[in-house]
Coordinates of C-alpha atoms in Angstrom, one line a residue:
M1 CA 0.4 0.1 0.3
K2 CA 2.0 3.8 -1.2
L3 CA 0.1 5.8 0.3
G4 CA 0.7 9.9 -0.8
I5 CA 1.0 12.7 1.7
V6 CA -0.7 16.1 0.8
G7 CA -1.9 19.4 1.8
L8 CA -0.6 22.9 0.9
P9 CA 3.0 24.5 2.0
N10 CA 3.1 24.8 6.5
V11 CA -0.4 22.8 7.2
G12 CA 2.4 19.9 9.0
K13 CA 2.2 17.5 6.2
S14 CA 5.5 17.2 7.0
T15 CA 6.4 17.4 11.0
L16 CA 3.5 14.2 10.6
F17 CA 5.3 12.2 7.6
N18 CA 9.2 12.9 10.4
S19 CA 6.5 11.6 13.2
L20 CA 4.5 8.7 11.2
T21 CA 8.0 7.5 9.4
K22 CA 10.6 8.9 11.9
A23 CA 12.3 9.3 8.0
G24 CA 13.9 12.8 9.0
A25 CA 12.5 14.5 6.4
E26 CA 13.6 18.1 6.0
S27 CA 10.7 20.0 8.6
A28 CA 10.9 24.2 8.7
N29 CA 8.7 27.2 8.3
Y30 CA 8.7 28.0 4.7
P31 CA 7.0 26.4 1.2
F32 CA 8.7 23.5 -0.7
C33 CA 11.1 22.5 2.0
T34 CA 10.3 18.9 0.5
I35 CA 11.4 19.5 -2.7
D36 CA 12.4 15.7 -3.4
P37 CA 9.5 13.7 -2.8
N38 CA 10.4 11.5 0.9
V39 CA 9.6 7.9 1.2
G40 CA 9.0 6.0 4.9
I41 CA 8.0 2.7 5.2
V42 CA 5.8 1.9 8.6
T43 CA 5.4 -1.3 9.6
V44 CA 1.6 -2.2 10.1
P45 CA 1.0 -3.0 14.2
D46 CA -0.6 -6.9 14.2
E47 CA -0.7 -8.3 17.7
R48 CA -2.0 -10.9 16.0
L49 CA 1.4 -12.0 14.7
K50 CA 3.5 -11.4 17.6
L51 CA 1.4 -13.9 19.3
L52 CA 1.4 -16.2 16.6
G53 CA 5.7 -16.1 16.7
D54 CA 5.2 -16.9 19.9
M55 CA 3.5 -19.7 19.7
Y56 CA 5.6 -20.6 16.7
K57 CA 9.0 -20.0 18.0
S58 CA 9.6 -18.2 14.7
K59 CA 13.0 -17.1 13.2
K60 CA 11.3 -14.0 11.7
V61 CA 7.8 -12.2 12.2
T62 CA 7.4 -9.8 9.4
P63 CA 4.6 -7.7 9.1
A64 CA 1.8 -5.9 7.0
V65 CA 4.0 -2.4 5.0
I66 CA 2.5 0.8 4.7
E67 CA 4.9 3.0 2.1
F68 CA 4.5 6.8 3.1
V69 CA 5.2 9.9 0.8
D70 CA 5.4 13.2 1.6
I71 CA 5.2 15.1 -1.6
A72 CA 5.8 19.1 -2.1
G73 CA 4.0 22.0 -0.6
L74 CA 1.7 22.9 -3.7
V75 CA 0.0 26.9 -4.3
K76 CA -2.4 27.8 -6.6
G77 CA -1.5 27.1 -10.4
A78 CA 0.1 24.1 -9.7
S79 CA -1.5 22.3 -13.2
K80 CA 0.6 24.4 -14.9
G81 CA 4.1 24.1 -13.3
E82 CA 3.3 27.0 -10.2
G83 CA 6.1 26.1 -7.8
L84 CA 6.7 22.8 -7.5
G85 CA 3.4 21.5 -9.1
N86 CA 4.8 19.7 -12.1
Q87 CA 6.6 16.9 -10.0
F88 CA 4.0 17.4 -7.5
L89 CA 1.7 15.8 -9.9
A90 CA 3.9 13.4 -10.6
N91 CA 4.9 11.1 -7.5
I92 CA 1.3 11.6 -6.2
R93 CA 0.3 9.3 -9.6
E94 CA 1.9 6.6 -8.3
V95 CA -0.2 6.0 -4.7
D96 CA -3.1 3.7 -3.8
A97 CA -4.6 6.8 -2.2
I98 CA -4.0 10.7 -1.0
V99 CA -4.1 11.6 2.8
H100 CA -4.8 15.5 3.0
V101 CA -3.0 17.1 5.6
V102 CA -6.0 20.0 6.8
R103 CA -4.6 22.1 8.9
C104 CA -7.4 23.2 11.8
F105 CA -5.0 25.1 14.7
E106 CA -4.4 29.0 14.9
D107 CA -0.8 29.9 14.9
S108 CA 0.7 33.4 15.1
N109 CA 4.6 31.6 14.8
V110 CA 3.5 29.4 11.7
V111 CA 2.8 31.2 8.4
H112 CA -0.2 30.2 6.4
V113 CA 0.4 30.6 2.7
D114 CA -2.9 32.6 1.9
G115 CA -2.3 34.4 5.5
S116 CA -5.9 32.6 7.2
V117 CA -6.4 29.2 7.9
D118 CA -9.9 28.0 6.3
P119 CA -10.1 24.4 5.6
L120 CA -12.3 24.4 3.2
R121 CA -10.7 27.6 1.1
D122 CA -7.5 24.6 1.2
I123 CA -9.2 21.9 0.3
E124 CA -10.4 23.4 -2.1
T125 CA -7.3 25.2 -3.5
I126 CA -5.7 21.7 -3.9
N127 CA -9.3 19.7 -6.1
L128 CA -9.3 22.4 -8.3
E129 CA -5.4 21.6 -8.5
L130 CA -5.8 18.2 -9.2
I131 CA -8.9 18.7 -11.5
F132 CA -7.5 21.1 -13.8
A133 CA -4.8 18.0 -14.1
D134 CA -7.1 15.3 -15.2
V135 CA -8.7 17.9 -17.6
E136 CA -5.2 18.4 -19.7
V137 CA -4.8 14.4 -19.4
L138 CA -8.3 13.6 -20.8
E139 CA -8.6 16.2 -22.9
R140 CA -4.9 14.8 -25.0
R141 CA -6.9 11.1 -25.0
V142 CA -9.7 12.6 -26.4
A143 CA -7.5 14.7 -29.2
K144 CA -5.7 10.9 -29.7
Q145 CA -8.6 9.1 -29.8
G146 CA -10.8 11.6 -32.1
R147 CA -9.6 10.2 -35.4
A148 CA -10.1 6.0 -34.5
A149 CA -14.1 7.3 -33.2
F150 CA -14.9 7.5 -36.6
N151 CA -14.3 3.6 -38.1
D152 CA -14.2 2.1 -34.4
K153 CA -18.2 2.3 -32.1
K154 CA -16.3 1.5 -29.4
I155 CA -13.7 4.1 -29.7
A156 CA -16.8 6.7 -30.1
K157 CA -18.3 5.6 -27.0
E158 CA -15.3 6.2 -25.1
V159 CA -14.3 9.8 -26.4
E160 CA -18.0 10.8 -25.8
C161 CA -18.1 8.6 -21.5
I162 CA -14.0 11.3 -21.7
K163 CA -16.3 14.2 -22.7
R164 CA -19.0 14.1 -20.0
L165 CA -16.6 13.2 -17.1
I166 CA -14.3 16.8 -19.0
E167 CA -17.9 18.3 -17.7
H168 CA -17.9 16.4 -14.2
L169 CA -14.6 18.5 -12.9
E170 CA -14.7 21.6 -14.8
A171 CA -18.2 21.4 -13.1
G172 CA -15.3 21.8 -10.5
N173 CA -16.8 17.5 -9.4
L174 CA -14.1 14.9 -8.8
A175 CA -13.9 11.8 -10.7
I176 CA -14.8 10.1 -7.9
S177 CA -18.4 10.8 -8.5
F178 CA -18.9 10.6 -11.6
E179 CA -21.2 8.1 -12.8
C180 CA -20.6 6.1 -14.9
E181 CA -23.8 4.1 -17.2
D182 CA -21.7 0.9 -17.5
E183 CA -18.8 -1.4 -16.7
D184 CA -16.7 -0.4 -20.4
E185 CA -17.5 3.6 -18.9
E186 CA -15.9 1.8 -15.5
A187 CA -13.0 0.2 -16.5
W188 CA -12.3 3.0 -18.5
V189 CA -12.4 6.2 -15.8
A190 CA -10.1 3.8 -14.3
S191 CA -8.0 2.8 -16.5
Y192 CA -7.1 7.2 -16.4
N193 CA -5.7 6.8 -12.9
L194 CA -6.6 10.4 -12.4
L195 CA -5.6 12.1 -9.7
T196 CA -9.3 13.3 -8.3
Y197 CA -10.3 9.6 -8.7
K198 CA -7.9 8.3 -6.1
P199 CA -9.3 7.9 -2.5
V200 CA -9.1 10.2 -0.2
I201 CA -8.0 10.5 3.9
F202 CA -8.0 14.0 5.7
A203 CA -5.6 14.5 8.2
A204 CA -7.4 17.6 10.5
N205 CA -3.8 19.5 11.8
V206 CA -5.5 20.6 15.4
S207 CA -3.4 21.9 18.1
E208 CA -3.0 19.4 21.4
D209 CA -6.2 21.0 22.9
D210 CA -8.2 19.5 20.8
L211 CA -7.1 16.1 20.5
A212 CA -8.5 15.1 23.4
D213 CA -12.1 15.4 22.2
D214 CA -10.8 13.8 19.1
G215 CA -11.7 17.4 17.5
A216 CA -15.9 17.4 18.5
S217 CA -15.4 21.2 19.7
N218 CA -13.3 22.4 16.8
A219 CA -15.0 24.5 14.2
Y220 CA -12.3 23.5 11.1
V221 CA -12.6 19.8 12.2
G222 CA -16.6 20.1 12.0
K223 CA -16.4 21.6 8.4
V224 CA -13.9 18.8 7.2
R225 CA -16.2 16.8 8.3
E226 CA -19.0 17.1 7.2
F227 CA -16.7 17.9 2.9
A228 CA -15.9 14.5 4.0
S229 CA -18.7 13.1 4.1
A230 CA -20.0 14.3 1.3
N231 CA -17.2 12.9 -0.4
N232 CA -17.1 9.4 0.3
S233 CA -13.5 10.4 2.3
E234 CA -11.9 9.4 6.1
V235 CA -11.0 12.4 8.2
F236 CA -8.9 11.3 11.2
V237 CA -8.3 14.4 13.4
I238 CA -4.0 14.4 14.4
C239 CA -1.6 16.7 16.4
A240 CA 1.5 16.4 13.8
Q241 CA 4.0 17.6 17.0
I242 CA 2.2 15.2 19.8
E243 CA 2.8 12.6 17.0
Q244 CA 6.0 13.8 16.6
E245 CA 6.8 13.4 20.1
I246 CA 5.0 9.8 20.1
A247 CA 7.5 9.0 17.8
E248 CA 10.7 9.7 20.0
L249 CA 9.1 7.8 22.5
E250 CA 9.3 3.5 23.0
D251 CA 7.2 0.8 23.1
D252 CA 6.0 1.1 26.6
E253 CA 6.6 4.5 27.2
K254 CA 4.0 5.6 24.3
Q255 CA 1.2 3.9 25.9
M256 CA 2.1 6.0 29.1
F257 CA 1.9 9.2 26.9
L258 CA -0.7 9.0 24.9
E259 CA -2.5 8.2 28.6
D260 CA -1.7 11.1 30.3
L261 CA -3.0 12.8 27.2
G262 CA -6.9 10.3 27.7
L263 CA -5.9 9.0 24.4
K264 CA -6.5 5.6 23.1
E265 CA -4.3 5.6 20.4
S266 CA -1.4 7.4 18.5
G267 CA -2.6 9.1 15.1
L268 CA 0.1 6.4 12.9
D269 CA -2.5 4.2 14.4
K270 CA -5.8 5.8 12.6
L271 CA -4.5 6.2 9.5
I272 CA -3.2 3.0 9.3
K273 CA -7.1 1.6 10.3
A274 CA -8.3 4.4 7.5
S275 CA -6.8 4.1 5.2
Y276 CA -7.9 -0.4 5.5
H277 CA -10.9 0.7 4.6
I278 CA -10.7 3.7 2.4
L279 CA -8.5 0.8 0.5
N280 CA -11.8 -2.0 1.9
L281 CA -7.8 -4.2 1.9
M282 CA -7.5 -6.8 5.3
S283 CA -4.8 -9.2 6.9
F284 CA -4.1 -13.0 5.9
L285 CA -2.0 -14.6 7.8
T286 CA 0.9 -17.8 7.1
A287 CA 2.9 -19.0 10.2
G288 CA 5.4 -21.4 10.8
E289 CA 9.6 -22.0 12.9
D290 CA 11.1 -20.4 9.2
E291 CA 8.4 -17.0 9.2
T292 CA 5.0 -15.8 11.0
R293 CA 4.2 -13.0 8.2
A294 CA 1.0 -10.7 7.4
W295 CA -0.8 -10.4 4.1
T296 CA -2.4 -7.3 2.9
I297 CA -5.0 -8.4 0.2
K298 CA -8.2 -7.1 -0.4
I299 CA -12.0 -7.5 1.3
G300 CA -13.7 -10.6 -1.7
T301 CA -10.0 -11.8 -2.5
K302 CA -11.2 -16.0 -3.1
A303 CA -7.3 -18.2 -1.8
P304 CA -5.8 -18.6 -5.0
Q305 CA -5.5 -15.2 -6.0
A306 CA -4.2 -14.3 -2.2
A307 CA -2.0 -17.2 -2.6
G308 CA -0.8 -15.6 -5.5
K309 CA 0.1 -12.7 -3.0
I310 CA 2.9 -14.6 -1.7
H311 CA 3.5 -16.3 -5.3
T312 CA 2.9 -16.8 -8.4
D313 CA 3.5 -20.3 -8.0
F314 CA 1.0 -21.2 -5.5
E315 CA -1.7 -19.6 -7.5
R316 CA -0.8 -21.4 -10.7
G317 CA -0.7 -23.9 -9.0
F318 CA -3.9 -23.7 -6.5
I319 CA -4.7 -27.3 -4.8
K320 CA -5.9 -26.9 -1.3
A321 CA -5.2 -24.1 1.0
E322 CA -5.5 -25.3 5.1
V323 CA -7.5 -22.4 6.5
V324 CA -8.1 -22.0 10.6
N325 CA -8.5 -18.7 12.1
Y326 CA -5.8 -17.4 14.3
K327 CA -7.3 -17.1 18.0
D328 CA -9.1 -20.7 17.2
L329 CA -5.2 -21.7 16.6
L330 CA -3.8 -20.1 19.2
E331 CA -6.3 -21.4 21.9
Q332 CA -5.8 -24.9 20.9
G333 CA -1.0 -24.0 21.0
S334 CA -1.0 -26.2 17.8
L335 CA -2.1 -26.8 13.9
S336 CA -2.3 -30.6 14.6
A337 CA -4.3 -29.9 18.0
A338 CA -6.7 -27.5 15.8
R339 CA -7.0 -29.9 13.1
D340 CA -7.5 -32.6 15.7
K341 CA -11.2 -30.5 16.6
G342 CA -11.7 -29.9 13.7
L343 CA -11.3 -26.2 13.3
V344 CA -9.8 -26.6 10.7
G345 CA -11.3 -26.3 6.8
M346 CA -9.4 -27.3 3.4
E347 CA -11.4 -24.5 1.6
G348 CA -10.6 -24.4 -2.8
K349 CA -10.3 -21.7 -5.7
D350 CA -14.3 -20.5 -4.6
Y351 CA -13.4 -19.5 -0.9
V352 CA -13.2 -16.3 -0.1
V353 CA -10.5 -14.8 3.0
Q354 CA -11.6 -13.9 6.6
D355 CA -9.0 -11.0 8.2
G356 CA -7.7 -13.5 10.4
D357 CA -7.5 -15.8 8.1
V358 CA -4.4 -18.4 8.6
I359 CA -3.4 -20.1 5.5
L360 CA -1.3 -23.1 4.3
F361 CA -1.5 -23.2 1.0
R362 CA -1.1 -26.7 -0.8
F363 CA -0.5 -26.2 -4.4
N364 CA 1.8 -28.3 -7.3
V365 CA 3.1 -26.7 -10.9

């Protein structure tokens, strides 16, 4: 999973990236301190892995990971090359979802690029730049397909779809809200890799005082939540400065620090949950003496395709999947004991993998 962290300059974007990844991207109180995209890999916390790894005495425990890309700050005109716009747009096309950091705090010491705090204006600024960039991509495609459309009904149908999509975008809407008329149109729109077709998670960056009630008393956060609700997006409340402090602590100290602040989980935990939810993802597990590991797949994935996440040969030569729920496995203490209790299923090609399944794949190539 690859998430792009975006936002206007000085909204707390790089501070958040640093705290999430401990990668130390330069963070300063001026625009464009992040010139090259900084990439950090974050492991997904999963208590199930540790418990299974201990049970099997695994030599290696490998969690799922998320790749974060901190992308240069945007300004108005980015789609036309203002600031670092073109570089921003190229980097963001590669991500699965966008984490849009929005400033929801007042601080006279931190300059806002537009002179005042207004999260909806900030969201609109970035959305408009993404829309302009998408329109440009689509117009080039119409120009390319235009001649062929005279002799090919399917291409002609696609060109009409693109023109409707351009109108939708030019009205200030995002591609993700475009209503396709059939499966062909759905496939075409998905294939264009449009920036405004990507799922968005808003990170409402607040002051420490607004953390305890999850931003409920912060009017800026309320506006972001309303906007997100209307646009099928996720929101989580974070204080980038606090996250930076948490990042410096050992695991046992982190929990105490969170409790002192009246928090149940860190911003990273919130973000991971939001990203799995918006991308419709879950994890299945493999366990043994050599390695215990989490594998991230789409909800609804069938056993052979899940096997293919481990190795293409597993999918190609799939025979059966030996499946047990991780809780049952831990309670019984071994796979053989779980088998004896009838808790292990031998599943075929139509089995839909469930979150927390521990699977042993049988294959032959």
